[in-house]
mmCIF file of N, CA and C in Angstrom:
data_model
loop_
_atom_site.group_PDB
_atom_site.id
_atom_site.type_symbol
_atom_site.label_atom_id
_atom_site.label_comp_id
_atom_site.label_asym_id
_atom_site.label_seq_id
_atom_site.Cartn_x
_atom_site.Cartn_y
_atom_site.Cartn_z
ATOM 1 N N UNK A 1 -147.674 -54.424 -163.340
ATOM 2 C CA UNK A 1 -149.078 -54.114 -163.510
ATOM 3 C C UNK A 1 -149.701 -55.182 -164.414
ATOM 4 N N UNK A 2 -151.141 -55.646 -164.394
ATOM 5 C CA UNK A 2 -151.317 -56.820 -164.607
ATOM 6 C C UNK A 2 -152.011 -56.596 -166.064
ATOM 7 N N UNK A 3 -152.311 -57.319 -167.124
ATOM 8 C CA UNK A 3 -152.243 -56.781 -168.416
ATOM 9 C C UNK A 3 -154.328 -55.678 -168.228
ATOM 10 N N UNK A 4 -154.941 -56.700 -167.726
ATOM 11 C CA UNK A 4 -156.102 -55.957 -167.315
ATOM 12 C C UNK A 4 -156.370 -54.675 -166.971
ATOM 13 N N UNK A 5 -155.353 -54.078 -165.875
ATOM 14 C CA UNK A 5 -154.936 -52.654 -165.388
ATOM 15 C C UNK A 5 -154.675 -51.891 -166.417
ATOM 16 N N UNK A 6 -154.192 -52.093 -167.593
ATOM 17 C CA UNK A 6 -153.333 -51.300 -168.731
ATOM 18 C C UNK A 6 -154.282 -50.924 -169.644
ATOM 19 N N UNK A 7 -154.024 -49.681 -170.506
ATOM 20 C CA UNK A 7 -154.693 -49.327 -171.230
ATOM 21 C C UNK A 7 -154.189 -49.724 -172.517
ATOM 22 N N UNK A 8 -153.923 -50.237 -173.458
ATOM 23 C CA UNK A 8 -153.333 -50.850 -174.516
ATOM 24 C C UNK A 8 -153.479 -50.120 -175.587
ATOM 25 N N UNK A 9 -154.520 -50.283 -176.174
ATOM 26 C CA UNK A 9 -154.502 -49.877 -177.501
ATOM 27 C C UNK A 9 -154.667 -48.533 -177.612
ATOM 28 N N UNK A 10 -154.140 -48.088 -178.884
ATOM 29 C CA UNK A 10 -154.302 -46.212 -179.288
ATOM 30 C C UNK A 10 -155.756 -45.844 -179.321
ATOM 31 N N UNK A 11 -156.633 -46.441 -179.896
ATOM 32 C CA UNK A 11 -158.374 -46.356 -179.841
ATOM 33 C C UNK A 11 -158.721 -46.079 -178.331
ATOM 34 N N UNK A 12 -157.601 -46.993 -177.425
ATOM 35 C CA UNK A 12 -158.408 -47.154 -175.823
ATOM 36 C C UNK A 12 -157.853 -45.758 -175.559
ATOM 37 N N UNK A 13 -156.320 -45.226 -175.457
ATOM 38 C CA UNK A 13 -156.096 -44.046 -175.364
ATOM 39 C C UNK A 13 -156.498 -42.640 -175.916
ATOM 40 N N UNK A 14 -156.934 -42.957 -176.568
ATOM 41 C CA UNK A 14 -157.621 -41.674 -177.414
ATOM 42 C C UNK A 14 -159.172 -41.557 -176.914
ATOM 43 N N UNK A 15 -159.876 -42.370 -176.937
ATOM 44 C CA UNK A 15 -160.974 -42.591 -176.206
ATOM 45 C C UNK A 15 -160.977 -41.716 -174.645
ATOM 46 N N UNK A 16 -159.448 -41.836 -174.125
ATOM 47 C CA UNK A 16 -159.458 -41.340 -173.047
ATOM 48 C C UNK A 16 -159.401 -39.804 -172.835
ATOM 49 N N UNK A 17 -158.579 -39.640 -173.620
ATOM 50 C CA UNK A 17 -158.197 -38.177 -174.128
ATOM 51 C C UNK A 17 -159.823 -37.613 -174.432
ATOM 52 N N UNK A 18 -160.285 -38.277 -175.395
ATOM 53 C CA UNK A 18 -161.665 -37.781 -175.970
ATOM 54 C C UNK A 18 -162.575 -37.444 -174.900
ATOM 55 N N UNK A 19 -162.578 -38.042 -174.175
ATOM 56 C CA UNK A 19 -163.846 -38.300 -172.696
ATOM 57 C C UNK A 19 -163.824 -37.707 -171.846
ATOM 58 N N UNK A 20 -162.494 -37.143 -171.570
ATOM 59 C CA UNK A 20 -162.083 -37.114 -170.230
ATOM 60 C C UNK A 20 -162.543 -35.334 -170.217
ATOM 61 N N UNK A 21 -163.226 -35.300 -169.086
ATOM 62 C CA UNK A 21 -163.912 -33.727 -169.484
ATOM 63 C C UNK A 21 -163.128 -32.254 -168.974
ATOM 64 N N UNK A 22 -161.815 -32.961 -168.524
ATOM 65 C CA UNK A 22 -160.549 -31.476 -168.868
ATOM 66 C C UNK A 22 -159.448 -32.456 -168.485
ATOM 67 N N UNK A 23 -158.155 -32.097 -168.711
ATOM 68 C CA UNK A 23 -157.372 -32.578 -168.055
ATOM 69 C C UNK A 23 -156.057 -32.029 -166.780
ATOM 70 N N UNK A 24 -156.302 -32.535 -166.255
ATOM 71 C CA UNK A 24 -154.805 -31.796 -164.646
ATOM 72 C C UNK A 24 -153.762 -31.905 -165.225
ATOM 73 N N UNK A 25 -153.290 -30.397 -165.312
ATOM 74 C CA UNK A 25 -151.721 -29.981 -165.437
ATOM 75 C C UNK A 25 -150.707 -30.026 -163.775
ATOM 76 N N UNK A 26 -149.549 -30.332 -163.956
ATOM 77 C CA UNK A 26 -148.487 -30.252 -163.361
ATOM 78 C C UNK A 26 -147.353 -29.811 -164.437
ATOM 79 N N UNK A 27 -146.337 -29.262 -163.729
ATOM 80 C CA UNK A 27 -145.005 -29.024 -164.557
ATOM 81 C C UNK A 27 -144.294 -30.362 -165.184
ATOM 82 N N UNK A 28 -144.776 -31.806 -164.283
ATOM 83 C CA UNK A 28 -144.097 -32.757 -164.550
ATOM 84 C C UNK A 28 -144.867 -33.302 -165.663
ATOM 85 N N UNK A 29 -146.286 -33.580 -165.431
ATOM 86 C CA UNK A 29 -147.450 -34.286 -166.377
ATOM 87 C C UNK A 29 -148.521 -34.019 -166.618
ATOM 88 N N UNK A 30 -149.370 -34.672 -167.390
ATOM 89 C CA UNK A 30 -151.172 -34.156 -167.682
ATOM 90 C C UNK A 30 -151.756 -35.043 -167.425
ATOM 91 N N UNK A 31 -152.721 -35.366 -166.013
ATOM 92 C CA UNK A 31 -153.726 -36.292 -165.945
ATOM 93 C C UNK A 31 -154.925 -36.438 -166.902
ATOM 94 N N UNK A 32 -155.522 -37.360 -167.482
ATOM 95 C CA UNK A 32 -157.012 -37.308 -167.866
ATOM 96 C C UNK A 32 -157.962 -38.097 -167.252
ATOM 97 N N UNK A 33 -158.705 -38.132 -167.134
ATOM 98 C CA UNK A 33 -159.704 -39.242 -166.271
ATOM 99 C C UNK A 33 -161.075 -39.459 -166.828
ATOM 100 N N UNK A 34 -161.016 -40.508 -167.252
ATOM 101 C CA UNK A 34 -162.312 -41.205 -167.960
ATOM 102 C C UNK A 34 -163.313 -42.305 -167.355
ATOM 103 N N UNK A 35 -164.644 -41.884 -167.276
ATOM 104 C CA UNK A 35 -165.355 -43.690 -166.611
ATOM 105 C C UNK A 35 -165.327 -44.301 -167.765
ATOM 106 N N UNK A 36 -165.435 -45.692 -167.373
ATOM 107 C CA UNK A 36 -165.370 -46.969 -168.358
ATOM 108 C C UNK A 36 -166.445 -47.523 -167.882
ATOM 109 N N UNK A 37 -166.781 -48.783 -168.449
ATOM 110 C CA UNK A 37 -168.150 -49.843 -167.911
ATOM 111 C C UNK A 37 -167.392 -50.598 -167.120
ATOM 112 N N UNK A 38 -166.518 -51.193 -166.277
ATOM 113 C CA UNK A 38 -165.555 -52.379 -166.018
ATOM 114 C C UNK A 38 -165.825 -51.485 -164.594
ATOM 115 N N UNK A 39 -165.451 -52.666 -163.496
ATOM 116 C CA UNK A 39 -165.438 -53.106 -162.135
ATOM 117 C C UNK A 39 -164.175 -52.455 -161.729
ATOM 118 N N UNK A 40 -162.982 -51.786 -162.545
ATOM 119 C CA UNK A 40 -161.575 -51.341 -162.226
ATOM 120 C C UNK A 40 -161.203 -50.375 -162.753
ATOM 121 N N UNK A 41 -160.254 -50.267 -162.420
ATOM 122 C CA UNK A 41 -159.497 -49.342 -163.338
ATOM 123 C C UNK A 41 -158.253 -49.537 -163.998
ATOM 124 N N UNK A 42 -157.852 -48.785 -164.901
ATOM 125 C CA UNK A 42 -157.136 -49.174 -165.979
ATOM 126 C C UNK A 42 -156.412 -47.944 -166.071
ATOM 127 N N UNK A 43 -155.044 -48.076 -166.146
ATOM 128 C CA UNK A 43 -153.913 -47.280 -166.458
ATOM 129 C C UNK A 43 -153.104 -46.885 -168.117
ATOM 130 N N UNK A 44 -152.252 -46.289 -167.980
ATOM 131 C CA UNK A 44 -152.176 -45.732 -169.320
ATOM 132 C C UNK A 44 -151.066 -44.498 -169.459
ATOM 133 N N UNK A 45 -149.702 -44.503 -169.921
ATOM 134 C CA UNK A 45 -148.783 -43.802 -169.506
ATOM 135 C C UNK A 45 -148.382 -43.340 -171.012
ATOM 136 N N UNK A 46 -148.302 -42.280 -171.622
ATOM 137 C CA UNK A 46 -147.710 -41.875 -172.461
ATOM 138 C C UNK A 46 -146.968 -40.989 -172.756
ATOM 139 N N UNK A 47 -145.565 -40.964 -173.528
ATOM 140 C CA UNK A 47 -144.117 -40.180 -173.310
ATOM 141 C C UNK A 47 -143.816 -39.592 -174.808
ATOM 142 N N UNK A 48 -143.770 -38.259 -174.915
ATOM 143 C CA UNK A 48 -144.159 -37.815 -176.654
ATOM 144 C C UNK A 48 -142.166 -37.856 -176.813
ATOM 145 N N UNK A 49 -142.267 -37.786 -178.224
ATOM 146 C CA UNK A 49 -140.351 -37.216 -178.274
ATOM 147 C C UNK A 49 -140.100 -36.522 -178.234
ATOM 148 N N UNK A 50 -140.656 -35.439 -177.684
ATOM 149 C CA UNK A 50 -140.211 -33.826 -177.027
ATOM 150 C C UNK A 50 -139.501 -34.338 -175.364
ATOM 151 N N UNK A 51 -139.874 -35.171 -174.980
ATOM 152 C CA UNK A 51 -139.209 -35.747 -173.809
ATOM 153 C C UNK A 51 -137.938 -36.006 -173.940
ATOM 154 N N UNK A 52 -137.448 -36.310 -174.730
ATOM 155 C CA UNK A 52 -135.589 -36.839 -175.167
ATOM 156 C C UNK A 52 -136.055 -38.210 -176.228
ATOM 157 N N UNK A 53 -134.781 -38.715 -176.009
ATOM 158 C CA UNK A 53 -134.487 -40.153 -177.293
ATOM 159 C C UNK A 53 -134.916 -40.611 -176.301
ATOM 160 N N UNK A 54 -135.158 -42.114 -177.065
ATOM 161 C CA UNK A 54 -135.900 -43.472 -176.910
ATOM 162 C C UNK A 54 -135.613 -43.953 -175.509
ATOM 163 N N UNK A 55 -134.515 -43.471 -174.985
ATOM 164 C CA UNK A 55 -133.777 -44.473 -173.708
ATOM 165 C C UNK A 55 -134.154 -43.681 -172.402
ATOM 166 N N UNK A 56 -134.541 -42.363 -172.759
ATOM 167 C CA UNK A 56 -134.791 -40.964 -171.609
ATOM 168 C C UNK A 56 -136.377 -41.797 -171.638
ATOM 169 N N UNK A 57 -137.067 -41.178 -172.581
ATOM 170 C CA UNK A 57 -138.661 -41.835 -172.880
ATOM 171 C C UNK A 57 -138.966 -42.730 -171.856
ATOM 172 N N UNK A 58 -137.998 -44.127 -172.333
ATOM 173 C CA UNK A 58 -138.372 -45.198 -171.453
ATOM 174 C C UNK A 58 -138.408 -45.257 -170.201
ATOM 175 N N UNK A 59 -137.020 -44.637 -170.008
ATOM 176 C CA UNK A 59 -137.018 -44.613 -168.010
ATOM 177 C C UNK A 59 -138.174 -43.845 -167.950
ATOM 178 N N UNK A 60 -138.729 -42.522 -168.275
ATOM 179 C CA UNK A 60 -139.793 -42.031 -167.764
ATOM 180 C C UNK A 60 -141.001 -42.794 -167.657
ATOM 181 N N UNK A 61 -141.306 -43.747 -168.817
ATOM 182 C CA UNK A 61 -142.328 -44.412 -168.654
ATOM 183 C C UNK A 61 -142.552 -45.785 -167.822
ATOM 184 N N UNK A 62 -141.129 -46.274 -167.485
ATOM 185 C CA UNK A 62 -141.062 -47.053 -166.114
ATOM 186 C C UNK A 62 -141.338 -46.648 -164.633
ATOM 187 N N UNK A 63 -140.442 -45.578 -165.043
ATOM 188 C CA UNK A 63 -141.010 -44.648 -163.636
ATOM 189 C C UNK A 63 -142.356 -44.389 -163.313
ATOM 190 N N UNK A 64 -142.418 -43.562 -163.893
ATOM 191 C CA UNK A 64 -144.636 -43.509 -163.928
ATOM 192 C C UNK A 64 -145.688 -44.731 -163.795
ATOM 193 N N UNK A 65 -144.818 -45.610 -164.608
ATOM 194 C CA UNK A 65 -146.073 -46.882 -164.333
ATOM 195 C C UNK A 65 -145.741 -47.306 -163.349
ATOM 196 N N UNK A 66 -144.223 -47.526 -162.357
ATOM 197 C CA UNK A 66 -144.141 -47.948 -161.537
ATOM 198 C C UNK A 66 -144.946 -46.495 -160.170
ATOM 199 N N UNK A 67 -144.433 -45.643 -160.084
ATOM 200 C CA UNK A 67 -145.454 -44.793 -159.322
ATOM 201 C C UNK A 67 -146.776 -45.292 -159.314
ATOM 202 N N UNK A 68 -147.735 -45.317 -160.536
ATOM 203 C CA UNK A 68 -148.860 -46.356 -160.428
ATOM 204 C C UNK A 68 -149.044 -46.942 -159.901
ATOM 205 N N UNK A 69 -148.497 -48.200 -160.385
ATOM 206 C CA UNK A 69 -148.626 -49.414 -159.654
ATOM 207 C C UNK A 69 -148.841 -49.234 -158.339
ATOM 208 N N UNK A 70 -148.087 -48.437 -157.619
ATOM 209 C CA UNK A 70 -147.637 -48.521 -156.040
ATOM 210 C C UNK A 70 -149.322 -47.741 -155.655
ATOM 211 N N UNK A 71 -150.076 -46.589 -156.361
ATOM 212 C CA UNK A 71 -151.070 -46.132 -155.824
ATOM 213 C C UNK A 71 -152.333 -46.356 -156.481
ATOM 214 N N UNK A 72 -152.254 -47.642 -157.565
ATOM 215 C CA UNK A 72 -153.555 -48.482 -157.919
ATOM 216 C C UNK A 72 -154.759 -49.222 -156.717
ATOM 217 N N UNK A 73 -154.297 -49.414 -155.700
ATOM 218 C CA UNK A 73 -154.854 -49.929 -155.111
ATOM 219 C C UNK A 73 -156.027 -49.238 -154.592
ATOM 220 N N UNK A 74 -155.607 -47.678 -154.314
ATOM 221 C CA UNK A 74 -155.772 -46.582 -153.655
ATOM 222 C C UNK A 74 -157.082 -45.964 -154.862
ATOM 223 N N UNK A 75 -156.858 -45.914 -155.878
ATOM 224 C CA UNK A 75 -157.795 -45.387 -156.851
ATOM 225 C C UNK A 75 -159.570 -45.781 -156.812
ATOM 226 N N UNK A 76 -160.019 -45.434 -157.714
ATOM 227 C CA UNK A 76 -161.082 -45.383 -157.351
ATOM 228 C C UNK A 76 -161.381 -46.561 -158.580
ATOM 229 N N UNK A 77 -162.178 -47.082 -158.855
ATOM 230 C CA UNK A 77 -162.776 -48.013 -159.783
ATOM 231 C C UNK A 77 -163.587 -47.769 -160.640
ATOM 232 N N UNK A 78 -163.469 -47.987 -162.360
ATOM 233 C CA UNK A 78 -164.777 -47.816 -163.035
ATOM 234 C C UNK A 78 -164.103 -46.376 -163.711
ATOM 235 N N UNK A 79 -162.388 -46.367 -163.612
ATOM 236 C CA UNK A 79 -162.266 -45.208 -164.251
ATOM 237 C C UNK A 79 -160.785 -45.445 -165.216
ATOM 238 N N UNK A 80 -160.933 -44.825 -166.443
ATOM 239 C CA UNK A 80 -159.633 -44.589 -167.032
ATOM 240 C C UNK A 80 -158.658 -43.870 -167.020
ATOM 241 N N UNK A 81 -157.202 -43.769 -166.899
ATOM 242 C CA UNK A 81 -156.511 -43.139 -166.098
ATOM 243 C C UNK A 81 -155.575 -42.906 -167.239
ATOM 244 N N UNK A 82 -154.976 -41.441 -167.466
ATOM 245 C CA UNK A 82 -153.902 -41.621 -168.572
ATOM 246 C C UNK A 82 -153.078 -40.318 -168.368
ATOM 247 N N UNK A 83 -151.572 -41.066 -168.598
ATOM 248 C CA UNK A 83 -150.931 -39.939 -167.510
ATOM 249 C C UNK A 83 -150.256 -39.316 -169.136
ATOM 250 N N UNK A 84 -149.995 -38.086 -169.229
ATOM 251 C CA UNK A 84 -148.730 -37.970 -170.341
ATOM 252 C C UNK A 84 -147.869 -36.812 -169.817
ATOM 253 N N UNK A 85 -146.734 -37.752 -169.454
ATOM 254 C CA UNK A 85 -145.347 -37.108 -169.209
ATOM 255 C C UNK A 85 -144.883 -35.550 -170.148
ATOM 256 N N UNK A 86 -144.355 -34.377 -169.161
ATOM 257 C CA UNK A 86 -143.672 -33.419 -170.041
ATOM 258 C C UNK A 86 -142.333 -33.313 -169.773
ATOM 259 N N UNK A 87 -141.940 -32.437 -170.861
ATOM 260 C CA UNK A 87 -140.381 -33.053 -170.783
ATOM 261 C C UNK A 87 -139.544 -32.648 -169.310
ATOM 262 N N UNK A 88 -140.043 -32.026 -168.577
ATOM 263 C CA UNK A 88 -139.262 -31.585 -167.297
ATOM 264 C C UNK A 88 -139.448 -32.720 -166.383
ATOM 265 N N UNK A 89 -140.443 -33.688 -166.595
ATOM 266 C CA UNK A 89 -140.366 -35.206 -165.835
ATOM 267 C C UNK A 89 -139.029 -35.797 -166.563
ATOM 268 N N UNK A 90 -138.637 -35.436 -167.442
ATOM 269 C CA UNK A 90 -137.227 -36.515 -167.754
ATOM 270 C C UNK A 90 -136.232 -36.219 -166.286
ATOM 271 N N UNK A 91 -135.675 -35.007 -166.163
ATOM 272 C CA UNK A 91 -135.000 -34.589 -165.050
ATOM 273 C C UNK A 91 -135.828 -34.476 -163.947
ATOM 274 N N UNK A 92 -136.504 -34.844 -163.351
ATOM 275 C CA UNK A 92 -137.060 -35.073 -161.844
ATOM 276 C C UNK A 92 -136.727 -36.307 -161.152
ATOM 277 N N UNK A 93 -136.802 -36.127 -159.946
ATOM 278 C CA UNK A 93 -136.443 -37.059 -159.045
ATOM 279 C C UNK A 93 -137.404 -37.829 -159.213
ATOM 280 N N UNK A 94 -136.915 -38.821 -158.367
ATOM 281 C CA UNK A 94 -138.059 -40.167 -157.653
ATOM 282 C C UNK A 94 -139.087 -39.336 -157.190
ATOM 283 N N UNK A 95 -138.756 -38.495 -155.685
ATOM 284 C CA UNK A 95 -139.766 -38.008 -155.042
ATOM 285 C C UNK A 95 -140.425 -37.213 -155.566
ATOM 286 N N UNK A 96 -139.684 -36.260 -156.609
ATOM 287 C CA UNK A 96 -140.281 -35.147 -157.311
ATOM 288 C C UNK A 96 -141.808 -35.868 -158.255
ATOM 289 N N UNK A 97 -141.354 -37.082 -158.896
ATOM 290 C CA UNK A 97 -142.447 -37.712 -159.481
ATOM 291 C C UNK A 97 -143.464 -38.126 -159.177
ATOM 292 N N UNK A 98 -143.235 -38.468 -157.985
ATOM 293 C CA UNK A 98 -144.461 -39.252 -156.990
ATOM 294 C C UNK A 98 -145.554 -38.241 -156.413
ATOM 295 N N UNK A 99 -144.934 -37.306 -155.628
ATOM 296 C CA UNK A 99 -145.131 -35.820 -155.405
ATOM 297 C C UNK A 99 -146.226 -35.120 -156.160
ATOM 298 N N UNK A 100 -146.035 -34.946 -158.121
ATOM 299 C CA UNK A 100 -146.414 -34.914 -158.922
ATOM 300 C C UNK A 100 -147.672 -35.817 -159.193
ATOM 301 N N UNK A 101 -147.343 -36.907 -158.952
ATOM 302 C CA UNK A 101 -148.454 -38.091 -158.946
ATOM 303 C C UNK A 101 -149.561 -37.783 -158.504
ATOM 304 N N UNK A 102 -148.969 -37.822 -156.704
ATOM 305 C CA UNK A 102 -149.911 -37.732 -156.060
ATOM 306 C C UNK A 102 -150.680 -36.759 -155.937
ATOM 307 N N UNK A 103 -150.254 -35.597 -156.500
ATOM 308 C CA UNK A 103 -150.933 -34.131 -156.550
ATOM 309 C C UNK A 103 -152.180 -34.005 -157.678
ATOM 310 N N UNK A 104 -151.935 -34.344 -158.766
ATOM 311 C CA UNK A 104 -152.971 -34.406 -159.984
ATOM 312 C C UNK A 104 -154.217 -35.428 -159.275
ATOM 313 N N UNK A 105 -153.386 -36.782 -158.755
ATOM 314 C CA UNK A 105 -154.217 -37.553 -158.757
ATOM 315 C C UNK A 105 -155.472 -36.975 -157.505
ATOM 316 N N UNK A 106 -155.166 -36.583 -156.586
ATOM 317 C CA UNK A 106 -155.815 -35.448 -155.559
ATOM 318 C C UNK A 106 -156.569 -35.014 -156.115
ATOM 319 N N UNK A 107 -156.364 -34.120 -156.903
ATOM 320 C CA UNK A 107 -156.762 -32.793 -157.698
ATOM 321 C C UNK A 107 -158.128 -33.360 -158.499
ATOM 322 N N UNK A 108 -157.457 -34.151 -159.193
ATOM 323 C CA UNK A 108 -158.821 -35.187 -159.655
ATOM 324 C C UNK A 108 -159.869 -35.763 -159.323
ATOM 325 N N UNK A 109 -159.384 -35.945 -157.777
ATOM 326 C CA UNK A 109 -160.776 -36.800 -156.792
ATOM 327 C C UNK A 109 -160.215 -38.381 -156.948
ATOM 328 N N UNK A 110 -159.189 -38.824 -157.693
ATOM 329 C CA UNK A 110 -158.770 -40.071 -157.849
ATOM 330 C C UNK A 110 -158.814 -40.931 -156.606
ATOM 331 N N UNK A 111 -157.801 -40.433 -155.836
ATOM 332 C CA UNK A 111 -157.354 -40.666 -154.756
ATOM 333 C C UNK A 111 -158.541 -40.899 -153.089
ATOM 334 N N UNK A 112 -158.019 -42.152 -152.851
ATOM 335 C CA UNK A 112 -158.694 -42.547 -152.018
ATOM 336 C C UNK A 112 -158.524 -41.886 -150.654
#
């Protein structure tokens, strides 16, 4: 994902959290969805330590951004996107995640 796509800083994430006017539950994760001023959209994956240690965390947060990646194209533009993993995404499948993905992101109107 290209550094532009990403949501970086804690100000940009919190901002998102702040804005976003409810957020989509799944068993796996919590969507939020924010407009921005920008021509794109911008991603944003966060994994609390109720998820497991540092090494569980990470795969989850590879996983997810890579799910992203694959349905960025598909999104809509002009919006902030911020996923936060719960701990029953540590044990889910590939498909189970995507599944998950694609369901919030639906739910949201994200999805193209």
């Amino acid at each position: 994902m290209k550094r532009e796509q990403r949501l970086r800083t804690p100000a940009e994430f919190r901002r998102v959290r702040d804005l976003a006017p409810r957020g989509w539950p799944h068993p796996l994760l919590v969507l939020h969805v924010a407009p921005n001023d920008l021509d794109r959209t911008r991603v944003g994956v966060t994994v609390r330590g109720g998820v497991g240690n540092a090494v569980i965390r990470n795969t989850v947060r590879r996983r997810l951004r890579e799910a992203l990646t694959a349905r960025l194209p598909r999104l809509q533009s002009g919006k902030d996107v911020l996923i936060t993993a719960r701990p029953a995404s540590a044990k889910a499948s590939w498909n189970e995640v995507c599944a998950a993905l694609d369901s919030v992101l639906k739910r949201a109107g994200m999805a193209t």
